[in-house]
Amino acid sequence: MRSVGTLTRADLAETINRKMGLSRAESLEIVESILAKMCGALADGENVKISGFGSFVLRDKKERVGRNPKTGVEVPITPRRVLTFRASQLLKDRIAKE
């Protein structure tokens, strides 16, 4: 029951339901719990590393000067925190094979 091109929470819950034999509600609760834990850690400034999959890394960017491409006027870009994902070598190798 995969959505075309996108893996969703429902897809993850369905897989847990089939493989573990848990109810759909319990499976969805597990998925939501995992995602909530990851979101909480990131909101608290922690990085999230899932072995064999990759790392969600927070980076603090400094203030810098940008330029409006249309007018050429310099505009300050405010400092901000960004989230990046770095795939593990295992995941990169698996994707490259398929």
PDB file of N, CA and C in Angstrom, residues 2-51:
ATOM      1  N   ARG A   2       1.958   1.236  -0.750  1.00  0.00           N
ATOM      2  CA  ARG A   2       2.881   2.361  -0.824  1.00  0.00           C
ATOM      3  C   ARG A   2       2.317   3.485  -1.661  1.00  0.00           C
ATOM      4  N   SER A   3       2.503   4.696  -1.210  1.00  0.00           N
ATOM      5  CA  SER A   3       2.196   5.858  -2.024  1.00  0.00           C
ATOM      6  C   SER A   3       3.248   5.914  -3.120  1.00  0.00           C
ATOM      7  N   VAL A   4       2.884   6.376  -4.284  1.00  0.00           N
ATOM      8  CA  VAL A   4       3.819   6.400  -5.402  1.00  0.00           C
ATOM      9  C   VAL A   4       4.893   7.450  -5.159  1.00  0.00           C
ATOM     10  N   GLY A   5       6.146   7.004  -5.006  1.00  0.00           N
ATOM     11  CA  GLY A   5       7.272   7.917  -4.896  1.00  0.00           C
ATOM     12  C   GLY A   5       7.544   8.490  -3.518  1.00  0.00           C
ATOM     13  N   THR A   6       6.663   8.291  -2.554  1.00  0.00           N
ATOM     14  CA  THR A   6       6.863   8.882  -1.233  1.00  0.00           C
ATOM     15  C   THR A   6       6.532   7.865  -0.152  1.00  0.00           C
ATOM     16  N   LEU A   7       7.430   7.740   0.814  1.00  0.00           N
ATOM     17  CA  LEU A   7       7.183   6.887   1.970  1.00  0.00           C
ATOM     18  C   LEU A   7       6.539   7.744   3.051  1.00  0.00           C
ATOM     19  N   THR A   8       5.356   7.353   3.513  1.00  0.00           N
ATOM     20  CA  THR A   8       4.612   8.156   4.486  1.00  0.00           C
ATOM     21  C   THR A   8       4.580   7.482   5.858  1.00  0.00           C
ATOM     22  N   ARG A   9       4.076   8.201   6.840  1.00  0.00           N
ATOM     23  CA  ARG A   9       3.900   7.641   8.179  1.00  0.00           C
ATOM     24  C   ARG A   9       2.997   6.411   8.124  1.00  0.00           C
ATOM     25  N   ALA A  10       1.953   6.504   7.319  1.00  0.00           N
ATOM     26  CA  ALA A  10       1.020   5.387   7.183  1.00  0.00           C
ATOM     27  C   ALA A  10       1.722   4.159   6.600  1.00  0.00           C
ATOM     28  N   ASP A  11       2.619   4.374   5.651  1.00  0.00           N
ATOM     29  CA  ASP A  11       3.381   3.263   5.067  1.00  0.00           C
ATOM     30  C   ASP A  11       4.258   2.593   6.123  1.00  0.00           C
ATOM     31  N   LEU A  12       4.915   3.399   6.951  1.00  0.00           N
ATOM     32  CA  LEU A  12       5.754   2.853   8.026  1.00  0.00           C
ATOM     33  C   LEU A  12       4.906   2.065   9.018  1.00  0.00           C
ATOM     34  N   ALA A  13       3.760   2.622   9.388  1.00  0.00           N
ATOM     35  CA  ALA A  13       2.865   1.945  10.328  1.00  0.00           C
ATOM     36  C   ALA A  13       2.350   0.638   9.732  1.00  0.00           C
ATOM     37  N   GLU A  14       2.040   0.637   8.454  1.00  0.00           N
ATOM     38  CA  GLU A  14       1.561  -0.567   7.770  1.00  0.00           C
ATOM     39  C   GLU A  14       2.625  -1.662   7.783  1.00  0.00           C
ATOM     40  N   THR A  15       3.878  -1.284   7.571  1.00  0.00           N
ATOM     41  CA  THR A  15       4.973  -2.250   7.602  1.00  0.00           C
ATOM     42  C   THR A  15       5.132  -2.847   9.000  1.00  0.00           C
ATOM     43  N   ILE A  16       5.067  -2.001  10.019  1.00  0.00           N
ATOM     44  CA  ILE A  16       5.149  -2.494  11.399  1.00  0.00           C
ATOM     45  C   ILE A  16       3.973  -3.421  11.682  1.00  0.00           C
ATOM     46  N   ASN A  17       2.800  -3.052  11.212  1.00  0.00           N
ATOM     47  CA  ASN A  17       1.597  -3.858  11.398  1.00  0.00           C
ATOM     48  C   ASN A  17       1.777  -5.253  10.801  1.00  0.00           C
ATOM     49  N   ARG A  18       2.290  -5.327   9.580  1.00  0.00           N
ATOM     50  CA  ARG A  18       2.457  -6.616   8.906  1.00  0.00           C
ATOM     51  C   ARG A  18       3.585  -7.450   9.512  1.00  0.00           C
ATOM     52  N   LYS A  19       4.720  -6.826   9.791  1.00  0.00           N
ATOM     53  CA  LYS A  19       5.886  -7.580  10.255  1.00  0.00           C
ATOM     54  C   LYS A  19       5.833  -7.949  11.732  1.00  0.00           C
ATOM     55  N   MET A  20       5.236  -7.089  12.542  1.00  0.00           N
ATOM     56  CA  MET A  20       5.230  -7.315  13.990  1.00  0.00           C
ATOM     57  C   MET A  20       3.892  -7.856  14.500  1.00  0.00           C
ATOM     58  N   GLY A  21       2.864  -7.754  13.682  1.00  0.00           N
ATOM     59  CA  GLY A  21       1.558  -8.253  14.094  1.00  0.00           C
ATOM     60  C   GLY A  21       0.815  -7.352  15.062  1.00  0.00           C
ATOM     61  N   LEU A  22       1.266  -6.117  15.185  1.00  0.00           N
ATOM     62  CA  LEU A  22       0.572  -5.163  16.065  1.00  0.00           C
ATOM     63  C   LEU A  22      -0.629  -4.584  15.327  1.00  0.00           C
ATOM     64  N   SER A  23      -1.552  -4.012  16.074  1.00  0.00           N
ATOM     65  CA  SER A  23      -2.708  -3.375  15.435  1.00  0.00           C
ATOM     66  C   SER A  23      -2.244  -2.126  14.679  1.00  0.00           C
ATOM     67  N   ARG A  24      -3.100  -1.668  13.792  1.00  0.00           N
ATOM     68  CA  ARG A  24      -2.757  -0.457  13.024  1.00  0.00           C
ATOM     69  C   ARG A  24      -2.574   0.737  13.958  1.00  0.00           C
ATOM     70  N   ALA A  25      -3.415   0.843  14.967  1.00  0.00           N
ATOM     71  CA  ALA A  25      -3.329   1.962  15.912  1.00  0.00           C
ATOM     72  C   ALA A  25      -2.016   1.905  16.693  1.00  0.00           C
ATOM     73  N   GLU A  26      -1.646   0.707  17.156  1.00  0.00           N
ATOM     74  CA  GLU A  26      -0.390   0.552  17.893  1.00  0.00           C
ATOM     75  C   GLU A  26       0.809   0.854  16.999  1.00  0.00           C
ATOM     76  N   SER A  27       0.730   0.404  15.754  1.00  0.00           N
ATOM     77  CA  SER A  27       1.815   0.639  14.803  1.00  0.00           C
ATOM     78  C   SER A  27       1.990   2.124  14.529  1.00  0.00           C
ATOM     79  N   LEU A  28       0.880   2.813  14.332  1.00  0.00           N
ATOM     80  CA  LEU A  28       0.936   4.253  14.087  1.00  0.00           C
ATOM     81  C   LEU A  28       1.452   4.986  15.317  1.00  0.00           C
ATOM     82  N   GLU A  29       1.080   4.511  16.503  1.00  0.00           N
ATOM     83  CA  GLU A  29       1.551   5.110  17.750  1.00  0.00           C
ATOM     84  C   GLU A  29       3.072   4.969  17.882  1.00  0.00           C
ATOM     85  N   ILE A  30       3.615   3.840  17.474  1.00  0.00           N
ATOM     86  CA  ILE A  30       5.064   3.625  17.509  1.00  0.00           C
ATOM     87  C   ILE A  30       5.765   4.601  16.569  1.00  0.00           C
ATOM     88  N   VAL A  31       5.244   4.717  15.350  1.00  0.00           N
ATOM     89  CA  VAL A  31       5.835   5.640  14.369  1.00  0.00           C
ATOM     90  C   VAL A  31       5.793   7.065  14.906  1.00  0.00           C
ATOM     91  N   GLU A  32       4.647   7.475  15.431  1.00  0.00           N
ATOM     92  CA  GLU A  32       4.496   8.835  15.968  1.00  0.00           C
ATOM     93  C   GLU A  32       5.443   9.058  17.144  1.00  0.00           C
ATOM     94  N   SER A  33       5.615   8.048  17.982  1.00  0.00           N
ATOM     95  CA  SER A  33       6.496   8.150  19.133  1.00  0.00           C
ATOM     96  C   SER A  33       7.953   8.350  18.705  1.00  0.00           C
ATOM     97  N   ILE A  34       8.378   7.597  17.714  1.00  0.00           N
ATOM     98  CA  ILE A  34       9.752   7.717  17.202  1.00  0.00           C
ATOM     99  C   ILE A  34       9.969   9.109  16.605  1.00  0.00           C
ATOM    100  N   LEU A  35       9.031   9.547  15.785  1.00  0.00           N
ATOM    101  CA  LEU A  35       9.169  10.866  15.156  1.00  0.00           C
ATOM    102  C   LEU A  35       9.134  11.987  16.198  1.00  0.00           C
ATOM    103  N   ALA A  36       8.294  11.844  17.214  1.00  0.00           N
ATOM    104  CA  ALA A  36       8.217  12.859  18.273  1.00  0.00           C
ATOM    105  C   ALA A  36       9.540  12.925  19.037  1.00  0.00           C
ATOM    106  N   LYS A  37      10.138  11.766  19.313  1.00  0.00           N
ATOM    107  CA  LYS A  37      11.422  11.722  20.008  1.00  0.00           C
ATOM    108  C   LYS A  37      12.504  12.409  19.171  1.00  0.00           C
ATOM    109  N   MET A  38      12.515  12.136  17.867  1.00  0.00           N
ATOM    110  CA  MET A  38      13.498  12.772  16.984  1.00  0.00           C
ATOM    111  C   MET A  38      13.291  14.278  16.935  1.00  0.00           C
ATOM    112  N   CYS A  39      12.037  14.716  16.784  1.00  0.00           N
ATOM    113  CA  CYS A  39      11.729  16.153  16.721  1.00  0.00           C
ATOM    114  C   CYS A  39      12.105  16.850  18.024  1.00  0.00           C
ATOM    115  N   GLY A  40      11.822  16.197  19.142  1.00  0.00           N
ATOM    116  CA  GLY A  40      12.160  16.766  20.447  1.00  0.00           C
ATOM    117  C   GLY A  40      13.655  16.946  20.608  1.00  0.00           C
ATOM    118  N   ALA A  41      14.416  15.940  20.200  1.00  0.00           N
ATOM    119  CA  ALA A  41      15.875  16.023  20.300  1.00  0.00           C
ATOM    120  C   ALA A  41      16.402  17.162  19.435  1.00  0.00           C
ATOM    121  N   LEU A  42      15.897  17.281  18.213  1.00  0.00           N
ATOM    122  CA  LEU A  42      16.342  18.356  17.324  1.00  0.00           C
ATOM    123  C   LEU A  42      15.946  19.726  17.871  1.00  0.00           C
ATOM    124  N   ALA A  43      14.750  19.832  18.428  1.00  0.00           N
ATOM    125  CA  ALA A  43      14.299  21.103  19.012  1.00  0.00           C
ATOM    126  C   ALA A  43      15.163  21.495  20.207  1.00  0.00           C
ATOM    127  N   ASP A  44      15.710  20.504  20.909  1.00  0.00           N
ATOM    128  CA  ASP A  44      16.587  20.765  22.053  1.00  0.00           C
ATOM    129  C   ASP A  44      18.038  21.013  21.630  1.00  0.00           C
ATOM    130  N   GLY A  45      18.284  21.025  20.324  1.00  0.00           N
ATOM    131  CA  GLY A  45      19.627  21.321  19.832  1.00  0.00           C
ATOM    132  C   GLY A  45      20.523  20.106  19.680  1.00  0.00           C
ATOM    133  N   GLU A  46      19.972  18.914  19.796  1.00  0.00           N
ATOM    134  CA  GLU A  46      20.762  17.693  19.640  1.00  0.00           C
ATOM    135  C   GLU A  46      20.718  17.224  18.189  1.00  0.00           C
ATOM    136  N   ASN A  47      21.794  16.581  17.749  1.00  0.00           N
ATOM    137  CA  ASN A  47      21.798  15.932  16.452  1.00  0.00           C
ATOM    138  C   ASN A  47      21.196  14.541  16.619  1.00  0.00           C
ATOM    139  N   VAL A  48      20.638  13.991  15.543  1.00  0.00           N
ATOM    140  CA  VAL A  48      20.042  12.656  15.580  1.00  0.00           C
ATOM    141  C   VAL A  48      20.802  11.773  14.606  1.00  0.00           C
ATOM    142  N   LYS A  49      21.350  10.659  15.111  1.00  0.00           N
ATOM    143  CA  LYS A  49      22.107   9.736  14.277  1.00  0.00           C
ATOM    144  C   LYS A  49      21.433   8.376  14.306  1.00  0.00           C
ATOM    145  N   ILE A  50      21.101   7.853  13.134  1.00  0.00           N
ATOM    146  CA  ILE A  50      20.514   6.528  13.014  1.00  0.00           C
ATOM    147  C   ILE A  50      21.521   5.673  12.259  1.00  0.00           C
ATOM    148  N   SER A  51      22.134   4.752  12.970  1.00  0.00           N
ATOM    149  CA  SER A  51      23.197   3.927  12.415  1.00  0.00           C
ATOM    150  C   SER A  51      22.724   3.198  11.158  1.00  0.00           C
TER     151      SER A  51
END
